[in-house]
Coordinates of N, CA, C and O in Angstrom, one line a residue:
M1 N -4.3 -18.4 8.5 CA -4.8 -17.4 7.9 C -5.6 -17.7 6.9 O -6.2 -18.7 6.1
Y2 N -6.7 -16.7 6.4 CA -7.8 -16.9 5.7 C -7.5 -16.5 3.9 O -7.0 -15.6 4.0
K3 N -8.0 -17.7 3.3 CA -7.7 -17.7 2.1 C -9.1 -17.3 1.7 O -10.3 -18.0 1.6
S4 N -9.4 -16.3 0.3 CA -10.4 -16.5 -0.4 C -10.1 -15.7 -1.7 O -9.0 -15.2 -2.2
K5 N -11.1 -16.6 -2.6 CA -10.8 -16.2 -4.1 C -10.9 -15.0 -4.4 O -11.7 -14.4 -4.1
V6 N -10.1 -14.0 -5.2 CA -10.6 -12.8 -5.4 C -10.6 -12.6 -7.0 O -9.8 -12.8 -7.9
T7 N -11.7 -12.2 -7.5 CA -12.1 -11.6 -9.0 C -10.7 -10.6 -9.2 O -10.2 -10.0 -8.4
K8 N -10.5 -10.4 -10.7 CA -9.5 -9.8 -11.3 C -10.4 -8.5 -11.5 O -9.5 -7.7 -12.2
T9 N -11.2 -7.7 -10.7 CA -11.6 -6.4 -10.4 C -11.4 -5.8 -9.2 O -12.3 -4.9 -8.9
A10 N -10.5 -6.5 -8.7 CA -10.3 -5.8 -7.4 C -8.6 -5.3 -6.9 O -7.9 -6.6 -7.6
L11 N -8.5 -4.8 -6.3 CA -7.2 -4.4 -5.8 C -7.3 -4.9 -4.0 O -7.8 -3.6 -3.4
I12 N -6.6 -5.8 -3.6 CA -6.9 -6.0 -1.5 C -5.5 -5.7 -1.5 O -4.4 -6.5 -1.8
I13 N -5.4 -4.3 -0.1 CA -4.3 -4.5 0.2 C -4.1 -4.6 1.5 O -4.9 -4.3 2.3
S14 N -3.1 -5.1 2.4 CA -3.0 -5.4 3.7 C -1.9 -5.1 4.5 O -0.9 -5.5 3.6
S15 N -1.4 -4.9 5.7 CA -0.2 -4.9 6.1 C 1.0 -4.0 5.5 O 1.7 -4.5 5.1
L16 N 0.5 -2.6 5.4 CA 1.6 -1.8 4.6 C 3.0 -1.3 5.8 O 2.4 -1.0 7.1
L17 N 4.0 -2.0 5.3 CA 5.3 -1.7 6.5 C 6.1 -0.7 5.5 O 6.3 -0.7 4.6
C18 N 7.0 0.5 6.2 CA 7.9 1.3 5.6 C 9.3 1.4 6.2 O 8.8 1.7 7.6
A19 N 10.0 0.8 6.1 CA 11.0 0.8 7.0 C 12.2 1.3 6.1 O 12.6 1.0 5.0
S20 N 13.4 1.7 6.7 CA 15.0 2.5 6.1 C 15.6 1.7 6.5 O 15.7 0.9 7.2
Q21 N 16.5 1.8 5.9 CA 17.7 0.3 5.2 C 18.7 1.0 5.9 O 19.1 2.0 5.7
G22 N 18.9 0.5 7.0 CA 20.5 0.4 7.8 C 19.8 1.7 8.9 O 21.1 1.7 9.5
V23 N 19.0 2.2 9.0 CA 18.7 2.6 10.3 C 17.7 1.5 10.9 O 15.9 1.4 10.5
A24 N 17.1 1.9 12.4 CA 16.7 0.8 13.4 C 15.2 1.7 13.3 O 14.0 0.7 13.7
A25 N 15.2 2.8 12.9 CA 13.4 3.0 13.0 C 12.6 3.1 11.9 O 13.1 3.6 11.0
P26 N 11.9 2.6 11.9 CA 10.5 2.4 10.9 C 10.1 3.7 10.8 O 9.7 4.3 11.5
V27 N 9.5 3.7 9.6 CA 8.4 4.5 9.7 C 7.3 4.6 10.1 O 6.4 3.4 10.1
N28 N 6.7 5.7 10.5 CA 5.1 5.2 11.1 C 4.0 5.5 10.2 O 3.7 6.5 9.4
I29 N 3.4 4.1 9.8 CA 1.8 4.7 9.0 C 1.0 4.5 10.0 O 0.9 3.0 10.6
N30 N 0.1 5.3 10.1 CA -1.0 5.4 10.8 C -1.9 4.2 10.0 O -2.5 4.0 9.0
N31 N -2.6 3.3 11.1 CA -3.7 2.5 10.5 C -3.3 1.7 9.8 O -3.7 1.7 8.6
A32 N -2.0 0.9 9.4 CA -1.6 0.0 8.3 C -1.9 -1.3 7.8 O -2.1 -1.1 6.6
S33 N -3.1 -1.6 8.7 CA -3.6 -2.7 8.4 C -5.1 -2.8 8.3 O -6.0 -3.0 8.6
F34 N -5.4 -1.1 8.1 CA -6.9 -0.8 7.7 C -8.2 -1.4 9.0 O -9.0 -1.5 8.9
E35 N -7.5 -1.8 10.3 CA -8.1 -2.2 11.3 C -9.2 -1.3 11.9 O -10.4 -1.4 12.3
D36 N -9.0 0.3 11.3 CA -9.6 1.4 11.7 C -10.4 1.8 10.6 O -10.5 3.3 10.4
S37 N -11.4 1.4 9.9 CA -11.4 1.8 8.6 C -10.4 2.1 7.6 O -9.2 1.9 7.8
F38 N -10.5 3.3 7.0 CA -10.0 4.3 6.5 C -9.4 5.5 7.1 O -8.8 6.6 6.7
N39 N -9.4 5.7 8.5 CA -8.9 6.8 9.3 C -7.4 6.9 9.0 O -6.3 5.7 9.4
S40 N -6.8 7.7 8.8 CA -5.7 7.9 8.5 C -5.6 7.9 7.0 O -4.2 8.5 6.5
W41 N -6.3 7.6 6.5 CA -6.0 7.3 4.9 C -6.9 8.5 4.3 O -7.8 8.7 4.6
D42 N -6.6 8.7 2.8 CA -7.3 9.7 2.0 C -7.7 8.6 0.7 O -6.9 7.9 0.0
D43 N -8.9 8.4 0.9 CA -9.3 7.2 -0.2 C -10.4 8.1 -1.3 O -11.1 8.7 -0.9
A44 N -10.6 7.2 -2.8 CA -11.0 7.6 -3.4 C -12.0 6.1 -3.9 O -11.4 5.6 -4.0
E45 N -13.3 6.7 -4.3 CA -13.8 5.6 -4.6 C -13.8 5.1 -5.7 O -13.4 5.7 -6.7
P46 N -14.0 4.2 -6.3 CA -14.6 2.7 -5.0 C -13.5 2.4 -4.5 O -12.5 1.5 -4.8
S47 N -13.6 2.2 -3.2 CA -12.8 1.5 -2.2 C -13.9 1.4 -1.0 O -15.1 2.0 -0.7
S48 N -13.5 0.2 -0.1 CA -14.3 -0.2 0.9 C -13.3 -0.8 1.8 O -11.7 -1.3 1.6
V49 N -13.6 -1.3 3.1 CA -12.9 -2.4 3.9 C -13.6 -3.7 3.4 O -14.5 -3.8 3.4
S50 N -12.6 -4.7 4.0 CA -12.9 -5.8 3.8 C -12.2 -6.7 4.9 O -11.5 -6.3 5.4
G51 N -13.3 -8.1 5.1 CA -12.9 -8.7 6.4 C -11.5 -9.4 5.5 O -11.4 -10.6 6.5
V52 N -11.5 -10.0 4.3 CA -10.5 -11.0 4.1 C -9.3 -10.1 4.4 O -8.7 -9.0 3.7
S53 N -8.3 -10.5 4.9 CA -7.3 -10.1 5.1 C -5.7 -11.2 5.2 O -5.7 -12.0 5.8
Y54 N -4.6 -10.1 5.2 CA -3.4 -11.0 5.1 C -3.2 -11.1 6.9 O -2.5 -11.6 7.3
D55 N -3.3 -9.9 7.5 CA -2.9 -10.1 8.8 C -3.7 -8.9 9.5 O -4.4 -8.0 9.1
G56 N -4.4 -9.2 11.0 CA -5.4 -8.6 11.3 C -6.7 -9.2 10.4 O -6.8 -9.8 10.3
S57 N -7.7 -8.4 11.2 CA -9.0 -8.9 10.5 C -9.6 -7.7 9.4 O -10.6 -8.3 9.0
K58 N -8.9 -7.0 8.9 CA -9.4 -6.1 8.0 C -8.5 -5.7 6.5 O -7.3 -5.8 7.1
S59 N -8.4 -5.5 5.6 CA -7.7 -4.6 4.5 C -8.5 -3.8 3.7 O -9.7 -3.6 4.1
A60 N -8.1 -2.7 2.9 CA -8.4 -2.2 2.1 C -8.5 -2.5 0.7 O -7.9 -3.6 0.3
K61 N -9.8 -2.6 0.1 CA -10.6 -2.9 -1.0 C -10.4 -2.1 -1.9 O -11.8 -1.2 -2.2
L62 N -9.7 -2.0 -3.5 CA -10.4 -1.0 -4.2 C -10.6 -1.9 -5.1 O -10.0 -2.3 -6.1
S63 N -12.2 -1.5 -5.8 CA -12.5 -2.4 -6.8 C -12.9 -1.6 -8.3 O -13.5 -1.9 -9.0
G64 N -12.5 -0.6 -8.5 CA -12.4 0.0 -10.0 C -11.9 1.4 -10.2 O -11.0 1.6 -9.4
T65 N -11.9 1.7 -11.5 CA -10.9 2.4 -12.1 C -11.4 4.1 -11.4 O -12.6 4.1 -10.6
G66 N -10.3 4.6 -10.4 CA -10.4 5.8 -9.7 C -10.5 5.2 -8.3 O -9.9 6.0 -7.7
G67 N -10.5 4.2 -8.3 CA -10.0 3.5 -6.8 C -8.4 3.9 -6.1 O -7.7 3.4 -6.9
R68 N -8.4 4.1 -4.9 CA -6.6 4.6 -4.8 C -7.2 5.0 -3.0 O -8.1 5.8 -3.0
L69 N -5.6 4.8 -2.5 CA -5.5 5.5 -1.0 C -4.2 5.8 -0.9 O -3.7 5.7 -1.5
G70 N -4.0 6.7 -0.2 CA -2.8 7.4 0.2 C -2.4 7.9 1.6 O -3.5 8.1 2.4
Q71 N -1.5 8.2 2.1 CA -1.0 8.5 3.3 C 0.1 9.1 3.3 O 1.2 8.6 2.8
D72 N 0.3 10.3 4.0 CA 1.8 11.2 4.0 C 2.4 10.6 5.5 O 2.1 10.6 6.4
V73 N 3.6 9.9 4.9 CA 4.6 9.9 6.3 C 5.9 10.4 6.5 O 6.0 11.0 5.2
S74 N 6.3 10.8 7.2 CA 7.3 11.4 7.5 C 8.8 11.0 7.6 O 8.4 9.1 7.8
V75 N 9.1 11.3 6.6 CA 10.9 10.2 6.5 C 11.4 11.1 6.6 O 12.0 12.2 7.2
I76 N 13.0 10.9 7.1 CA 14.7 11.0 7.1 C 15.1 11.6 6.0 O 15.3 10.8 4.7
E77 N 15.5 12.7 5.5 CA 16.5 13.1 4.3 C 17.3 12.2 4.0 O 17.9 11.8 4.6
N78 N 17.2 12.2 2.5 CA 18.6 11.4 1.8 C 18.7 10.1 2.7 O 20.0 9.4 2.7
T79 N 17.8 9.1 2.8 CA 17.6 8.2 3.4 C 17.2 6.6 2.9 O 15.9 7.0 2.1
D80 N 17.7 5.7 2.0 CA 16.6 4.6 1.8 C 16.3 3.9 2.5 O 16.2 3.9 3.4
Y81 N 15.1 3.3 1.4 CA 13.9 3.2 2.4 C 13.1 1.7 1.9 O 13.0 1.8 0.3
V82 N 12.2 0.9 2.2 CA 11.6 -0.1 1.7 C 10.6 0.0 1.8 O 9.9 -0.3 3.0
L83 N 9.2 0.0 0.9 CA 7.8 0.0 1.4 C 7.1 -1.7 0.8 O 7.8 -1.8 -0.3
T84 N 6.7 -2.2 2.0 CA 6.2 -3.6 1.7 C 4.8 -3.6 2.3 O 4.5 -2.6 3.1
A85 N 4.0 -4.1 1.0 CA 2.6 -4.5 1.5 C 2.6 -6.1 0.7 O 2.8 -6.5 -0.1
Y86 N 1.2 -6.1 1.3 CA 0.3 -7.4 1.0 C -0.7 -7.2 -0.1 O -1.6 -6.2 0.8
V87 N -0.9 -7.7 -1.2 CA -1.5 -7.4 -2.1 C -2.5 -8.8 -2.9 O -1.6 -9.5 -3.1
K88 N -3.7 -8.3 -3.2 CA -4.2 -9.6 -4.1 C -4.6 -8.5 -5.1 O -5.4 -7.5 -4.9
G89 N -4.9 -9.3 -6.4 CA -5.4 -8.5 -7.3 C -4.7 -7.9 -8.7 O -3.7 -8.4 -8.5
N90 N -5.4 -6.7 -8.9 CA -4.8 -5.7 -9.8 C -4.5 -4.4 -9.4 O -5.5 -4.0 -9.0
G91 N -3.2 -4.1 -9.5 CA -2.7 -2.6 -9.2 C -1.4 -2.2 -8.8 O -0.4 -3.1 -9.1
S92 N -1.4 -1.5 -8.0 CA 0.3 -0.9 -7.8 C 0.3 -0.1 -6.1 O -1.1 0.3 -5.6
V93 N 1.3 -0.5 -6.1 CA 1.6 0.2 -4.7 C 2.8 1.2 -4.8 O 3.7 0.7 -5.6
G94 N 2.8 2.3 -3.7 CA 4.0 2.8 -4.3 C 4.2 4.3 -3.7 O 3.8 4.4 -2.8
V95 N 5.3 4.9 -3.8 CA 6.0 6.0 -2.7 C 5.5 7.7 -4.1 O 6.3 7.6 -5.1
N96 N 5.4 8.6 -3.3 CA 5.4 9.7 -4.4 C 5.9 10.3 -3.5 O 5.9 10.9 -2.3
D97 N 7.4 11.4 -3.9 CA 7.7 12.1 -3.0 C 7.9 13.5 -3.8 O 8.2 14.4 -3.1
G98 N 7.0 14.0 -4.7 CA 6.5 15.2 -5.2 C 7.3 15.1 -6.2 O 6.9 16.3 -7.1
S99 N 8.0 14.8 -6.6 CA 8.8 15.0 -8.1 C 9.2 13.7 -8.6 O 9.6 13.8 -10.2
Q100 N 9.4 12.7 -8.0 CA 9.5 11.2 -8.8 C 8.5 10.0 -8.0 O 8.0 10.3 -6.7
T101 N 7.7 8.9 -8.3 CA 6.9 8.3 -8.0 C 7.9 7.0 -8.4 O 8.2 7.0 -9.4
Y102 N 7.8 6.2 -7.2 CA 8.4 5.0 -6.8 C 7.2 4.1 -7.4 O 6.1 3.7 -6.3
S103 N 6.7 2.6 -7.9 CA 6.1 1.9 -7.5 C 6.2 0.4 -8.3 O 7.1 0.1 -9.0
K104 N 4.9 -0.3 -7.9 CA 5.7 -2.1 -8.1 C 3.7 -2.3 -8.8 O 3.0 -2.6 -7.9
G105 N 4.0 -2.9 -10.0 CA 2.7 -3.3 -10.0 C 2.7 -4.9 -9.6 O 3.2 -5.5 -10.1
I106 N 1.2 -5.1 -9.7 CA 0.8 -6.1 -9.5 C -0.5 -6.5 -10.1 O -1.2 -5.9 -10.6
T107 N -0.6 -7.5 -10.9 CA -1.5 -8.4 -12.2 C -2.0 -9.7 -11.9 O -1.2 -10.6 -11.7
G108 N -3.3 -9.9 -11.2 CA -4.0 -11.4 -11.0 C -3.3 -12.2 -9.9 O -3.6 -13.2 -9.8
A109 N -3.2 -11.2 -8.7 CA -2.7 -12.0 -7.8 C -3.9 -12.7 -6.9 O -4.5 -11.8 -6.7
S110 N -3.8 -13.9 -7.1 CA -4.8 -14.6 -6.7 C -4.8 -14.9 -4.9 O -5.9 -15.2 -4.0
D111 N -3.9 -14.8 -4.7 CA -3.4 -15.1 -3.2 C -2.5 -13.9 -2.6 O -1.7 -13.1 -3.4
W112 N -2.0 -13.9 -1.3 CA -1.6 -12.7 -1.0 C 0.3 -12.6 -1.4 O 0.9 -13.5 -1.4
T113 N 0.4 -11.9 -2.0 CA 1.5 -11.4 -2.7 C 2.2 -10.1 -2.0 O 1.7 -9.6 -1.4
K114 N 3.7 -10.2 -1.8 CA 4.3 -9.6 -1.3 C 5.0 -8.6 -2.2 O 5.7 -9.1 -3.1
A115 N 4.7 -7.1 -2.0 CA 5.0 -6.1 -3.2 C 5.8 -5.0 -2.6 O 5.4 -4.6 -1.1
T116 N 7.1 -4.9 -2.2 CA 8.4 -3.8 -2.0 C 8.4 -3.1 -3.3 O 8.7 -3.3 -4.4
V117 N 8.8 -1.7 -2.7 CA 9.2 -0.9 -3.3 C 10.1 -0.1 -2.9 O 10.1 0.4 -1.3
S118 N 11.3 0.1 -3.1 CA 12.5 0.7 -2.6 C 12.7 2.3 -3.2 O 12.2 2.5 -4.7
F119 N 12.8 3.1 -2.5 CA 13.3 4.5 -2.6 C 14.1 5.0 -1.9 O 14.4 5.1 -0.6
N120 N 14.4 6.3 -2.3 CA 15.6 7.3 -1.6 C 15.2 8.1 -1.1 O 14.1 8.5 -2.2
S121 N 14.3 8.8 -0.2 CA 14.0 10.1 0.2 C 14.3 11.2 0.1 O 13.6 12.8 -0.2
G122 N 15.4 11.5 -0.9 CA 16.2 13.1 -1.2 C 16.1 13.7 -0.2 O 16.3 13.6 0.9
S123 N 16.1 15.1 -0.6 CA 15.6 16.2 0.4 C 14.5 16.4 1.4 O 14.1 17.0 1.7
N124 N 13.8 15.2 1.0 CA 12.0 15.4 1.4 C 12.1 15.1 2.8 O 12.8 14.1 3.1
T125 N 11.1 15.5 3.5 CA 10.9 15.2 5.3 C 9.4 14.3 5.0 O 8.9 13.5 6.2
T126 N 8.7 14.3 4.2 CA 7.4 13.7 3.8 C 7.5 13.4 2.7 O 7.6 14.0 1.4
V127 N 6.7 12.0 2.3 CA 6.3 11.5 1.0 C 4.9 10.9 1.0 O 4.7 10.6 2.3
E128 N 4.3 10.8 0.0 CA 3.1 9.8 0.1 C 3.4 8.6 -0.5 O 3.9 7.9 -1.3
I129 N 2.8 7.4 0.9 CA 2.6 6.0 0.1 C 1.3 5.6 -0.4 O 0.2 6.6 -0.1
Y130 N 0.9 5.0 -1.4 CA -0.1 4.9 -2.1 C -0.4 3.5 -2.6 O 0.7 2.9 -2.8
A131 N -1.7 3.4 -2.7 CA -2.0 2.1 -3.9 C -3.3 2.6 -4.3 O -4.2 3.3 -4.0
K132 N -3.2 1.7 -5.7 CA -4.2 2.4 -6.8 C -4.5 0.9 -7.1 O -3.7 0.1 -7.6
Y133 N -5.6 1.3 -7.9 CA -6.4 -0.2 -8.7 C -6.0 0.1 -10.4 O -5.9 1.3 -10.5
K134 N -5.7 -0.8 -10.9 CA -5.6 -1.3 -12.4 C -6.6 -2.5 -12.9 O -6.3 -3.3 -12.2
D135 N -7.0 -1.5 -13.9 CA -7.8 -2.9 -14.8 C -6.9 -3.9 -15.1 O -5.7 -3.4 -15.3
A136 N -7.0 -5.1 -15.5 CA -6.5 -6.7 -15.7 C -6.1 -6.1 -17.1 O -7.1 -5.5 -18.1
E137 N -5.1 -6.1 -17.7 CA -4.8 -5.8 -19.2 C -4.7 -7.8 -19.8 O -4.3 -8.4 -19.5

């Protein structure tokens, strides 16, 4: 695994996975490790693709206020899920179901840190998974 020192001015996201608990079918996240740049992702500047990664050869780097990325994914109604992401730096990863947001904040992670977010899809068949930059406090 390639390791690199990251300043506290970025959030780097690699290898997102979303799977239901108790059901064998995982959620399909397109381009989950950013190998195809931001294809399938909505990204807001400042964002870029980085060669520093947890898995594969690339990751997403959000480097300032407003830096955000998201993707709508299909889910099964009234099902428990866990979103898993490997991150460095400062920010949050989460899920927005249109009426509620579930998130996990990360602060000062200098090495890859596993972030998990548990949520229930409720009556939704689509939710947005996202990551966003947060300035260090």
